[in-house]
Amino acid sequence: MHPNAIRHSAGYVEGIPRLGIPEQFQTDAGLGVAVQQSGAAERVREGTSLPSGIATASTWNVDLARSGGAMIGSEARARGFNVMLAGGVNLMREPRNGRNFEYAGEDPLLAGKIVGAQIGGIQSNHIISTIKHFAINNQEFGRLVANARMDDTTARTSDLLAFQIAIEDARPGAVMCAYNKVNAVYSCENDYLLNQVLKKDWNYPGYVMSDWGGVHSTAAAINNGLDQESGWEFDSEKYLSADNLKKAIAKKEVAPERLDDMRLRILTSMFENGLFDHPLKPQVNTDFHANGLISQASAEEGMVLLKNNHDLLPINASVKRIAVIGGHADVGVLSGGGSSQVYSVGGNPVPDPSNRIWPATVFHASSPLKAIQKYAPHAQVSYASGKDVNEAALLAAQSDVAVVFATQWTGETEDALDLGLPEGQDALIEAVSASNRSTIVVLETGGPVTMPWHEKVSSILEAWYPGSNGGEAIARVLFGLVNPSGRLPATFPMSERQLPRPQMDGTALLKKHNLIGFDIDYDIEGAAVGYKWFDLKGHTPLYHFGHGLSYTQFAHSNLSGLIEQGDVKIRFTVANTGQRQGKNVSQVYLSPREKTWEAPKRLGGFKKVDLAAGETKEVSLAIDPRLFATYSSVDKTWRIKAGTYRVTIADHAGHDSSVFIELALPARKLNLQGKPIQ
Ligand code: BGC
């Protein structure tokens, strides 16, 4: 790494002092300012970690996503970074993907809106954020060699749509191309992705930077749209070095105008995002307390109450004995591993059992146990590590309530081989629930997991990787200081058998340690990703996309629709019919009467609404017309077919809601951006 680079950071690009062009100091990633090495390096740059990206997506709250982005962007700037490698928006097609925790779930609208808001927040600090990994980088296994196969219409209706929405909303300064191939061509030299879709069709003015080790050529990369080689130490040579550029131009493999274009794109982004006008002034002092509270707000709102029999939660303040079991809940909360790893204030309280230098297994020092003790000052709160199942079951039997913390570590380069909780935790939960019916399971997972014990426990709270203040956030939800309002941004399957790929592509090769290329056939599900696939196949999942309970109840009414110059606007009333304040996510699903889409329904809009007990609010929403349309590759238009469309407000994707209207839409042709074509 260059001597001017910041220690244990992701990357560095030299400036040109003679021309006043600043250096690019690059840091990962979407959860905070990361450190690229574990061990002794950990404490070089403590930072605040947001909850995982999937947790932020679970908030369905774009304002929170923006404020979280603004906070981590401010820490990046304070640490001397002006490029943040954030904005992970790869769609969850594969629940076992080790990086799902960095992304925003399975729906292009939700993911695009949440990640767009976060990028906007980051860039409000006069720094650049990337959006990544462009594109179809949906599993880690074989990421350097795998070939994602997907046709254009499918891609534009699913994976690329998520990118398009986020780019339209936030104008990220840079796009990071992915490692994998798409339709047989590496993403970082892929004319279709970079030149056609991104730069031509979407008019993207910024620059494309490579993922670290994602470049394989000089002329092909440049001609097909790559503007900046990043982390070239990971490439087999410095393909975009001055020498290689000169040679390529001399041999007429690359036109000199293309170099001007690359330069223009990089400098435009740097100017537009304030890198010239707002030079970096690294600060030593960061208000970690205030930043921790911002992270906590997202963690609290992102937790999803999956199940709550007999209203066991919130835990009654009068309980006398609480058993806290497993998950290292005595000292901290889990985080996801890899380049996005933030080392938070207080250090890693759990020595890494993995013996891996990278990606490491890291906990944030925010103890759920201590927070539970704080909110139950009169109860006897006891802890069992869960290693000894009998001891844990005995403790549960002697307690009024048992709270089991179950963890699933996931990380970059490491997909989960299956969706089961590792290390015998299913058996631990079975044993605890057998000795105490009032068992609450708190999950700290990277994404969906299977739950064979699900009928046997009273309550389940999906806390994801809850970030720097995770222990506090969990306890506040458990005791009702916060009313849970997270909703799943991804379907939880009953079992892997329900997935488009019951076994991940390439895993047979993994066993042979043979990293030769292989195809991932996304044609199987096409654009019917996640809940759309479940709908299409008639599979009942364990938990539906959009599912999440509250300590209060909500009701929708008065739904009406208006077609204004062809665009659909809806209005409805949402009421809190219960006894306590709470936030609801009004979810709008669209379905055509004539089955012309990839699946029966699509998410068409959403709104998070905060309501006091008994309060009622009017909500209006405009629906992106592309969500009523199908994409035509032939003339690059979106087309709405004349016909009847149902607009439903539902609690989740599987909810057969009675709050719907039917609208007769005329035929319409829209351009790539969804604007009408006469
Ligand atoms: C990851 C990127 C990351 C980069 C720099 C790569 O391995 O895929 O997401 O930004 O490293 O650390």
XYZ file of C-alpha atoms and ligand atoms in Angstrom:
690
model
C 0.000 0.000 0.000
C 1.148 3.541 -0.720
C 3.034 5.186 2.180
C 0.501 8.048 2.303
C -2.421 5.660 2.758
C -4.109 5.653 6.126
C -3.085 2.598 8.156
C -5.249 -0.498 7.778
C -7.600 1.281 5.439
C -8.999 -0.039 2.171
C -7.293 2.098 -0.429
C -5.568 5.224 -1.571
C -5.308 7.142 -4.838
C -2.606 9.753 -5.280
C -3.549 13.369 -5.831
C -1.793 15.859 -8.098
C -0.612 18.726 -5.858
C 0.518 20.806 -8.874
C -3.099 20.939 -10.036
C -4.637 21.059 -6.575
C -6.257 17.638 -7.050
C -6.718 15.998 -3.664
C -5.829 12.428 -2.802
C -8.571 9.846 -2.393
C -8.463 8.243 1.023
C -10.788 5.263 0.859
C -12.424 3.453 3.729
C -14.904 0.636 3.946
C -17.908 0.431 4.311
C -21.635 0.630 4.917
C -21.739 0.084 8.680
C -19.055 2.544 9.722
C -15.350 3.229 9.377
C -13.730 -0.175 9.090
C -10.278 -1.530 9.910
C -8.752 -3.928 7.400
C -6.949 -6.216 9.778
C -7.687 -7.939 13.020
C -5.382 -8.570 15.927
C -3.059 -5.783 16.991
C -4.489 -3.420 14.381
C -7.967 -3.507 15.830
C -7.673 -0.514 18.066
C -6.057 1.768 15.460
C -9.363 3.278 14.567
C -12.272 2.660 16.852
C -15.562 3.730 15.408
C -19.284 3.516 15.755
C -20.910 0.579 14.037
C -24.392 0.852 12.667
C -26.487 -2.273 12.873
C -26.123 -4.451 9.800
C -27.493 -3.226 6.486
C -30.293 -5.759 6.613
C -31.260 -4.355 10.027
C -31.426 -0.849 8.591
C -33.549 -2.198 5.736
C -35.824 -3.771 8.354
C -36.616 -0.315 9.696
C -38.296 0.546 6.383
C -37.449 4.063 7.509
C -35.549 6.096 4.939
C -34.994 8.953 7.403
C -33.172 6.647 9.789
C -31.139 5.191 6.932
C -30.135 8.721 5.968
C -29.201 9.745 9.515
C -27.160 6.570 9.971
C -25.348 7.332 6.723
C -24.726 10.914 7.800
C -23.246 9.670 11.072
C -20.828 7.133 9.598
C -19.892 9.600 6.875
C -19.013 12.145 9.552
C -16.769 9.590 11.269
C -15.134 8.782 7.943
C -14.421 12.444 7.331
C -13.156 12.939 10.873
C -10.723 10.042 10.356
C -9.375 11.615 7.193
C -11.324 9.685 4.557
C -13.081 11.248 1.594
C -14.319 8.105 -0.154
C -16.537 5.632 1.672
C -16.967 2.199 0.097
C -20.568 1.895 1.196
C -23.869 1.409 -0.584
C -24.073 -2.399 -0.773
C -27.339 -3.117 -2.561
C -26.953 -6.615 -4.000
C -30.341 -8.252 -3.889
C -30.867 -11.221 -1.611
C -31.396 -14.062 -4.037
C -29.399 -16.387 -1.856
C -30.260 -16.374 1.879
C -26.984 -18.191 2.579
C -24.876 -15.388 1.088
C -22.255 -14.431 3.679
C -22.655 -10.731 2.899
C -26.422 -10.433 3.176
C -25.804 -8.535 6.399
C -24.201 -5.715 4.405
C -27.099 -5.471 1.971
C -30.751 -4.504 2.152
C -32.843 -7.564 1.459
C -34.719 -9.031 -1.460
C -36.960 -6.305 -2.844
C -35.602 -3.783 -5.390
C -37.784 -0.893 -4.224
C -37.099 -1.283 -0.515
C -33.388 -1.984 -1.014
C -32.976 0.871 -3.495
C -34.739 3.405 -1.290
C -32.947 2.439 1.926
C -29.484 2.236 0.407
C -30.076 5.416 -1.600
C -30.981 7.264 1.602
C -27.895 5.960 3.362
C -25.636 7.029 0.504
C -27.279 10.469 0.559
C -26.508 10.732 4.268
C -22.871 9.732 3.786
C -22.352 12.193 0.939
C -23.869 15.045 2.989
C -20.415 15.136 4.634
C -18.753 16.302 1.411
C -17.311 12.905 0.745
C -17.994 10.335 -1.962
C -19.893 7.152 -1.335
C -19.811 4.209 -3.686
C -22.697 1.974 -4.533
C -21.661 -1.674 -4.903
C -21.132 -4.415 -6.094
C -22.254 -3.815 -9.654
C -23.700 -6.298 -10.364
C -25.392 -9.588 -9.508
C -22.775 -10.424 -6.891
C -25.224 -12.409 -4.832
C -23.103 -15.105 -3.270
C -19.602 -15.181 -1.865
C -18.592 -18.681 -2.737
C -16.725 -18.502 -6.030
C -17.155 -14.753 -6.241
C -13.949 -14.313 -8.247
C -14.848 -16.951 -10.804
C -18.606 -17.413 -10.802
C -20.669 -16.395 -13.793
C -24.076 -14.941 -12.996
C -26.449 -15.733 -15.828
C -29.385 -13.395 -16.162
C -31.264 -11.949 -19.103
C -31.654 -8.209 -19.561
C -35.368 -7.957 -18.765
C -34.939 -9.947 -15.580
C -31.932 -7.912 -14.488
C -33.645 -4.558 -15.102
C -36.701 -5.710 -13.147
C -34.761 -6.989 -10.155
C -31.055 -6.611 -9.308
C -30.385 -3.652 -11.584
C -33.603 -1.917 -10.537
C -32.353 -1.744 -6.948
C -29.181 -0.018 -8.193
C -31.134 2.244 -10.509
C -33.467 3.465 -7.769
C -30.610 4.138 -5.332
C -28.548 5.914 -7.999
C -31.489 8.084 -9.036
C -32.187 9.033 -5.422
C -28.638 9.610 -4.214
C -26.242 10.139 -7.133
C -23.385 8.219 -5.515
C -20.034 9.581 -6.675
C -18.710 6.168 -7.676
C -19.959 2.741 -8.647
C -17.892 -0.256 -7.613
C -18.027 -3.036 -10.176
C -18.180 -6.562 -8.836
C -15.806 -9.534 -8.872
C -18.037 -12.005 -10.654
C -18.802 -12.387 -14.315
C -22.193 -11.460 -15.644
C -23.244 -13.429 -18.720
C -19.677 -14.654 -19.203
C -17.908 -11.265 -18.930
C -16.181 -9.948 -15.797
C -18.254 -7.140 -14.245
C -15.307 -4.710 -14.343
C -14.918 -5.122 -18.089
C -18.549 -5.613 -18.916
C -19.747 -3.334 -21.698
C -23.380 -4.198 -21.074
C -23.265 -3.312 -17.377
C -20.913 -0.343 -17.410
C -21.297 1.349 -20.781
C -24.805 0.393 -21.839
C -26.856 0.194 -18.674
C -25.040 2.476 -16.261
C -23.516 5.223 -18.355
C -25.807 5.309 -21.376
C -29.230 4.196 -20.211
C -29.036 5.717 -16.739
C -26.909 8.726 -17.747
C -24.625 8.065 -14.812
C -22.065 10.889 -14.690
C -19.721 9.513 -11.995
C -16.892 7.006 -12.170
C -16.650 3.256 -12.026
C -14.024 1.895 -9.662
C -13.108 -1.742 -9.470
C -13.502 -4.041 -6.533
C -10.175 -5.034 -5.003
C -8.767 -7.640 -7.351
C -11.566 -7.269 -9.876
C -9.517 -6.067 -12.866
C -8.223 -8.515 -15.486
C -7.118 -6.351 -18.407
C -6.090 -2.879 -19.526
C -7.787 -2.136 -22.843
C -10.859 -4.317 -22.281
C -11.470 -2.813 -18.866
C -11.076 0.770 -20.072
C -13.052 0.348 -23.257
C -15.832 -1.424 -21.453
C -16.280 1.257 -18.835
C -13.841 0.977 -15.924
C -12.566 4.420 -14.859
C -10.375 3.730 -11.835
C -8.463 0.664 -10.739
C -8.722 0.260 -6.999
C -6.704 -1.901 -4.666
C -4.467 -2.845 -7.569
C -2.268 -4.812 -5.177
C -4.978 -7.465 -5.390
C -4.895 -7.563 -9.206
C -2.301 -9.699 -10.927
C -0.726 -6.526 -12.267
C -1.386 -2.795 -12.145
C -3.496 -2.883 -15.290
C -4.297 0.819 -15.336
C -0.760 2.050 -14.562
C 0.521 5.066 -16.525
C 2.791 2.749 -18.520
C -0.001 0.389 -19.468
C -2.234 3.325 -20.439
C 0.477 4.827 -22.628
C 1.093 1.487 -24.318
C -2.608 0.893 -24.912
C -2.957 4.311 -26.519
C 0.174 3.908 -28.599
C -1.133 0.562 -29.852
C -4.479 2.232 -30.562
C -6.220 -0.245 -28.303
C -7.686 2.638 -26.340
C -8.788 6.005 -27.740
C -7.241 9.030 -25.972
C -10.752 10.506 -25.610
C -11.609 7.677 -23.308
C -8.841 8.818 -20.966
C -10.352 12.298 -20.951
C -13.696 10.748 -20.158
C -12.250 8.786 -17.233
C -10.570 11.889 -15.894
C -13.716 13.941 -16.331
C -15.842 11.418 -14.531
C -13.491 11.101 -11.559
C -12.992 14.849 -11.214
C -16.674 15.661 -11.708
C -17.580 13.365 -8.836
C -14.857 14.828 -6.666
C -16.019 18.368 -7.398
C -19.687 17.554 -7.083
C -19.221 15.920 -3.709
C -17.128 18.710 -2.263
C -13.714 17.051 -2.187
C -12.152 20.224 -3.576
C -14.199 22.799 -1.684
C -14.157 21.027 1.659
C -10.640 19.672 2.205
C -10.233 17.062 4.908
C -9.330 18.216 8.373
C -9.020 15.072 10.460
C -10.343 15.450 13.991
C -9.246 13.540 17.004
C -12.387 13.821 19.067
C -15.565 12.090 18.041
C -18.715 12.164 20.104
C -19.062 8.387 20.289
C -21.879 8.693 22.769
C -24.038 10.745 20.414
C -23.096 8.575 17.428
C -23.872 5.427 19.400
C -27.381 6.726 19.994
C -27.867 7.210 16.243
C -26.783 3.626 15.645
C -29.045 2.488 18.476
C -32.075 4.188 16.940
C -31.618 2.131 13.763
C -30.976 -1.053 15.729
C -34.129 -0.562 17.787
C -36.285 0.169 14.789
C -34.772 -2.635 12.751
C -35.511 -5.422 15.234
C -38.315 -7.641 14.046
C -40.661 -9.261 16.539
C -41.421 -12.484 14.700
C -43.570 -14.182 17.283
C -45.080 -13.186 20.629
C -47.441 -15.764 22.102
C -49.579 -14.627 25.014
C -47.866 -11.245 24.863
C -44.881 -12.588 26.767
C -43.060 -9.520 25.524
C -42.564 -6.887 26.703
C -41.173 -8.593 29.781
C -43.243 -7.693 32.767
C -41.316 -5.507 35.191
C -42.548 -7.687 38.079
C -40.729 -10.870 37.000
C -38.477 -12.156 39.727
C -36.017 -14.414 37.957
C -34.710 -14.017 34.434
C -32.383 -16.532 32.800
C -30.141 -15.109 30.078
C -28.563 -17.873 28.026
C -25.974 -18.103 25.275
C -24.674 -15.948 22.459
C -21.993 -14.316 24.675
C -24.845 -12.068 25.826
C -22.921 -11.430 29.033
C -20.395 -9.302 27.174
C -21.543 -8.232 23.747
C -23.354 -8.543 20.459
C -22.138 -10.192 17.264
C -21.121 -8.420 14.072
C -20.609 -9.663 10.513
C -17.087 -10.226 9.201
C -14.986 -8.964 6.334
C -14.001 -5.670 4.795
C -16.927 -3.876 6.458
C -15.671 -4.787 9.925
C -15.842 -1.900 12.365
C -13.986 -2.212 15.657
C -16.156 -0.310 18.056
C -15.289 1.530 21.211
C -14.598 -0.866 24.031
C -12.865 -3.475 21.882
C -13.832 -7.043 21.052
C -14.884 -8.748 24.298
C -14.909 -12.292 22.874
C -11.564 -13.732 21.804
C -11.988 -14.850 18.194
C -12.467 -18.623 18.251
C -12.019 -18.921 14.487
C -8.225 -18.625 14.265
C -8.718 -16.719 11.043
C -6.871 -13.463 10.505
C -9.560 -12.391 8.101
C -12.506 -12.259 8.206
C -12.472 -12.215 11.972
C -15.370 -12.942 14.309
C -15.929 -9.785 16.296
C -18.365 -8.780 19.001
C -19.207 -5.225 19.998
C -18.842 -4.608 23.720
C -22.476 -3.829 24.440
C -23.761 -6.419 26.869
C -27.416 -7.462 26.611
C -27.103 -9.053 30.063
C -26.070 -5.789 31.725
C -28.800 -3.869 29.928
C -31.390 -6.459 31.019
C -30.154 -6.114 34.595
C -30.529 -2.340 34.290
C -34.152 -2.560 33.127
C -35.090 -5.244 35.676
C -33.409 -3.860 38.788
C -35.508 -5.944 41.169
C -35.165 -9.242 39.358
C -32.477 -11.842 39.790
C -30.837 -12.042 36.376
C -28.561 -15.061 35.876
C -26.416 -16.031 32.937
C -25.482 -19.388 31.473
C -23.173 -19.554 28.484
C -25.223 -22.326 26.885
C -22.182 -24.501 26.332
C -23.572 -26.920 28.885
C -27.117 -27.566 27.687
C -28.208 -29.230 30.954
C -26.966 -26.333 33.037
C -28.842 -23.888 30.785
C -32.052 -25.950 30.960
C -31.787 -26.132 34.740
C -31.343 -22.373 35.007
C -34.364 -21.884 32.721
C -36.446 -24.227 34.881
C -35.641 -22.138 37.947
C -36.572 -18.854 36.226
C -39.803 -17.062 35.332
C -38.543 -16.185 31.864
C -35.661 -17.544 29.781
C -34.064 -15.375 27.116
C -31.864 -17.395 24.759
C -29.453 -15.491 22.526
C -28.695 -17.414 19.357
C -26.030 -16.314 16.900
C -25.163 -17.077 13.306
C -21.871 -15.520 12.237
C -21.592 -14.734 8.549
C -18.878 -12.903 6.687
C -17.310 -11.902 3.446
C -15.914 -14.846 1.438
C -17.871 -17.263 3.638
C -21.388 -18.291 2.744
C -23.413 -20.283 5.223
C -23.645 -23.832 3.943
C -27.159 -24.122 5.290
C -29.660 -21.936 7.113
C -29.518 -23.783 10.425
C -28.131 -22.135 13.534
C -24.597 -23.444 14.035
C -22.916 -25.072 17.023
C -25.836 -27.009 18.446
C -27.893 -23.945 19.239
C -31.102 -25.578 17.957
C -30.668 -28.269 20.586
C -29.964 -25.633 23.237
C -33.188 -23.787 22.403
C -35.163 -27.051 22.376
C -33.824 -27.944 25.816
C -34.478 -24.525 27.326
C -37.988 -24.305 25.910
C -38.726 -27.805 27.208
C -37.923 -26.694 30.734
C -39.545 -23.247 30.579
C -42.520 -22.434 28.372
C -41.810 -18.730 28.726
C -38.817 -18.837 26.427
C -37.841 -15.857 24.313
C -35.305 -16.340 21.524
C -33.242 -13.348 20.444
C -31.559 -13.981 17.099
C -28.351 -12.265 16.051
C -28.037 -13.483 12.482
C -26.782 -12.218 9.148
C -30.019 -13.103 7.384
C -32.770 -15.726 7.431
C -32.282 -18.878 9.496
C -34.438 -21.964 9.916
C -36.104 -22.590 13.279
C -37.038 -26.203 13.950
C -37.970 -25.174 17.512
C -40.197 -22.373 16.397
C -43.496 -23.879 17.704
C -41.981 -24.529 21.106
C -40.901 -21.058 22.151
C -43.159 -18.165 23.132
C -41.426 -15.242 21.484
C -38.796 -14.642 18.822
C -37.024 -11.342 18.241
C -34.777 -11.018 15.167
C -32.136 -8.505 16.291
C -29.731 -9.069 13.325
C -26.226 -7.741 14.064
C -27.368 -4.772 16.126
C -24.222 -2.631 16.093
C -22.318 -0.619 18.695
C -25.173 -0.191 21.151
C -26.842 -3.491 20.355
C -27.158 -4.826 23.905
C -28.939 -1.706 25.035
C -31.200 -1.718 21.962
C -32.216 -5.346 22.528
C -33.051 -4.770 26.191
C -35.109 -1.687 25.409
C -37.234 -3.704 22.985
C -37.526 -6.655 25.402
C -38.788 -4.389 28.188
C -41.056 -2.260 26.013
C -39.167 1.026 26.250
C -39.219 0.676 22.497
C -42.174 -0.781 20.680
C -40.770 -3.036 17.943
C -41.511 -1.806 14.436
C -39.096 -3.700 12.185
C -40.492 -5.677 9.272
C -38.625 -8.423 7.417
C -36.895 -7.231 4.236
C -36.475 -10.878 3.234
C -38.498 -14.074 3.364
C -37.554 -16.640 6.004
C -37.984 -20.051 4.351
C -39.133 -23.160 6.189
C -36.207 -24.984 4.690
C -33.633 -24.742 1.926
C -35.871 -27.006 -0.170
C -38.179 -24.054 -0.818
C -35.425 -21.998 -2.437
C -34.813 -21.704 -6.177
C -31.480 -23.389 -5.487
C -31.907 -25.890 -2.643
C -28.141 -26.241 -2.807
C -25.955 -23.284 -3.681
C -24.321 -23.354 -7.077
C -20.672 -24.254 -6.911
C -20.724 -25.902 -3.484
C -19.771 -29.233 -5.006
C -16.597 -27.526 -6.212
C -16.039 -26.022 -2.770
C -15.680 -29.507 -1.372
C -12.974 -30.228 -3.901
C -11.274 -26.884 -3.206
C -11.304 -26.414 -6.892
C -11.890 -22.822 -7.849
C -12.793 -23.158 -11.449
C -15.546 -21.067 -12.929
C -19.165 -22.130 -12.708
C -22.508 -20.695 -13.703
C -25.167 -19.462 -11.355
C -28.406 -19.770 -13.267
C -30.632 -16.995 -12.095
C -32.988 -17.920 -14.943
C -34.494 -20.395 -12.506
C -36.357 -17.705 -10.587
C -35.803 -14.824 -13.021
C -37.094 -11.617 -11.466
C -39.258 -13.578 -9.028
C -36.872 -12.993 -6.127
C -37.743 -13.792 -2.513
C -41.442 -13.399 -1.739
C -42.192 -13.282 -5.453
C -40.763 -16.785 -5.843
C -42.716 -18.044 -2.835
C -45.908 -16.545 -4.306
C -45.278 -18.025 -7.693
C -44.605 -21.477 -6.341
C -47.299 -21.397 -3.669
C -44.725 -22.097 -0.935
C -45.613 -21.026 2.579
C -42.512 -19.648 4.245
C -41.706 -19.652 7.931
C -42.054 -15.853 7.960
C -43.183 -13.698 5.114
C -41.383 -10.715 3.662
C -42.816 -7.655 5.432
C -43.775 -9.579 8.578
C -43.192 -8.058 11.999
C -45.312 -7.685 15.143
C -45.829 -4.761 17.475
C -46.908 -4.307 21.082
C -49.908 -2.390 19.735
C -52.281 -2.937 16.795
C -52.872 -0.987 13.617
C -55.676 -0.799 11.096
C -55.904 0.662 7.610
C -59.020 2.124 6.020
C -60.316 4.627 3.452
C -57.987 3.501 0.701
C -58.556 5.471 -2.453
C -56.632 5.848 -5.674
C -56.247 8.622 -8.146
C -54.748 8.511 -11.601
C -53.118 11.858 -12.275
C -51.636 12.245 -15.744
C -51.266 8.514 -15.810
C -49.495 8.265 -12.454
C -51.102 6.442 -9.569
C -51.428 8.180 -6.218
C -53.106 6.533 -3.305
C -54.411 7.775 0.015
C -55.390 5.858 3.075
C -55.864 6.153 6.797
C -53.775 4.293 9.314
C -54.855 4.053 12.931
C -53.194 2.824 16.074
C -56.069 0.880 17.643
C -54.084 -0.362 20.631
C -53.021 0.988 23.977
C -49.515 2.270 23.322
C -47.509 4.386 20.931
C -46.010 2.491 18.030
C -44.698 2.722 14.499
C -46.260 0.847 11.649
C -45.086 0.139 8.139
C -47.898 0.575 5.656
C -46.979 -1.797 2.824
C -48.537 -1.345 -0.592
C -48.630 -4.386 -2.866
C -49.562 -4.272 -6.535
C -50.967 -7.084 -8.633
C -52.287 -7.207 -12.180
C -55.520 -9.091 -12.827
C -53.998 -10.558 -15.944
C -50.884 -12.456 -14.898
C -48.303 -10.585 -16.905
C -45.578 -10.063 -14.320
C -42.776 -12.280 -13.075
C -44.930 -13.116 -10.048
C -48.406 -12.360 -8.698
C -47.416 -9.268 -6.759
C -44.782 -6.611 -6.205
C -44.125 -4.184 -3.405
C -45.264 -0.844 -4.824
C -44.603 1.527 -1.939
C -44.254 1.805 1.807
C -44.426 4.350 4.557
C -43.347 4.204 8.169
C -45.836 6.006 10.372
C -45.480 6.901 14.058
C -48.784 6.858 15.939
C -49.709 7.564 19.542
C -52.271 5.192 21.112
C -55.603 5.874 19.441
C -54.090 8.215 16.872
C -55.054 8.246 13.200
C -53.068 9.630 10.253
C -53.744 10.189 6.595
C -51.029 8.934 4.276
C -50.566 9.612 0.606
C -48.131 7.798 -1.629
C -47.156 8.090 -5.266
C -46.322 4.799 -6.948
C -43.343 4.591 -9.256
C -45.017 3.743 -12.596
C -42.220 1.286 -13.419
C -43.621 -0.947 -10.707
C -46.804 -1.385 -12.741
C -44.825 -2.079 -15.897
C -42.807 -4.764 -17.585
C -39.510 -3.933 -19.211
C -38.963 -4.446 -22.901
C -35.350 -5.021 -23.947
C -36.259 -4.461 -27.569
C -36.870 -0.722 -27.364
C -35.682 -0.106 -23.782
C -39.049 0.977 -22.481
C -41.274 0.128 -19.588
C -44.805 -0.727 -20.651
C -47.921 -0.734 -18.597
C -50.469 -3.036 -20.109
C -54.041 -1.710 -20.164
C -56.045 -3.555 -17.544
C -57.169 -3.838 -13.972
C -54.624 -3.661 -11.188
C -55.210 -4.338 -7.552
C -53.558 -2.087 -4.970
C -53.552 -3.664 -1.526
C -52.388 -2.447 1.863
C -51.181 -5.496 3.721
C -49.239 -6.450 6.818
C -46.832 -8.592 4.818
C -46.454 -10.246 1.435
C -48.538 -13.253 2.469
C -51.384 -11.294 4.044
C -54.743 -11.759 2.328
C -55.835 -8.242 3.216
C -59.314 -6.845 2.665
C -57.993 -3.304 2.250
C -57.639 -2.989 -1.503
C -58.889 -1.093 -4.518
C -58.906 -1.973 -8.174
C -57.746 0.536 -10.718
C -58.211 0.438 -14.460
C -54.969 1.656 -15.990
C -54.617 2.632 -19.619
C -51.759 1.317 -21.742
C -48.624 3.423 -21.269
C -45.098 3.513 -22.520
C -42.385 4.857 -20.208
C -38.752 5.597 -20.763
C -35.987 4.000 -18.717
C -36.497 6.519 -15.951
C -40.230 5.858 -15.822
C -41.256 9.068 -17.575
C -44.070 8.837 -20.135
C -43.195 8.620 -23.822
C -45.796 10.243 -26.040
C -14.878 -6.071 -1.070
C -15.380 -4.655 -1.196
C -14.498 -3.732 -0.400
C -13.067 -3.880 -0.866
C -12.087 -2.968 -0.144
C -13.392 -6.187 -1.346
O -12.931 -7.434 -0.986
O -15.612 -6.916 -1.927
O -16.715 -4.576 -0.753
O -14.949 -2.413 -0.484
O -12.663 -5.215 -0.672
O -11.837 -3.386 1.131
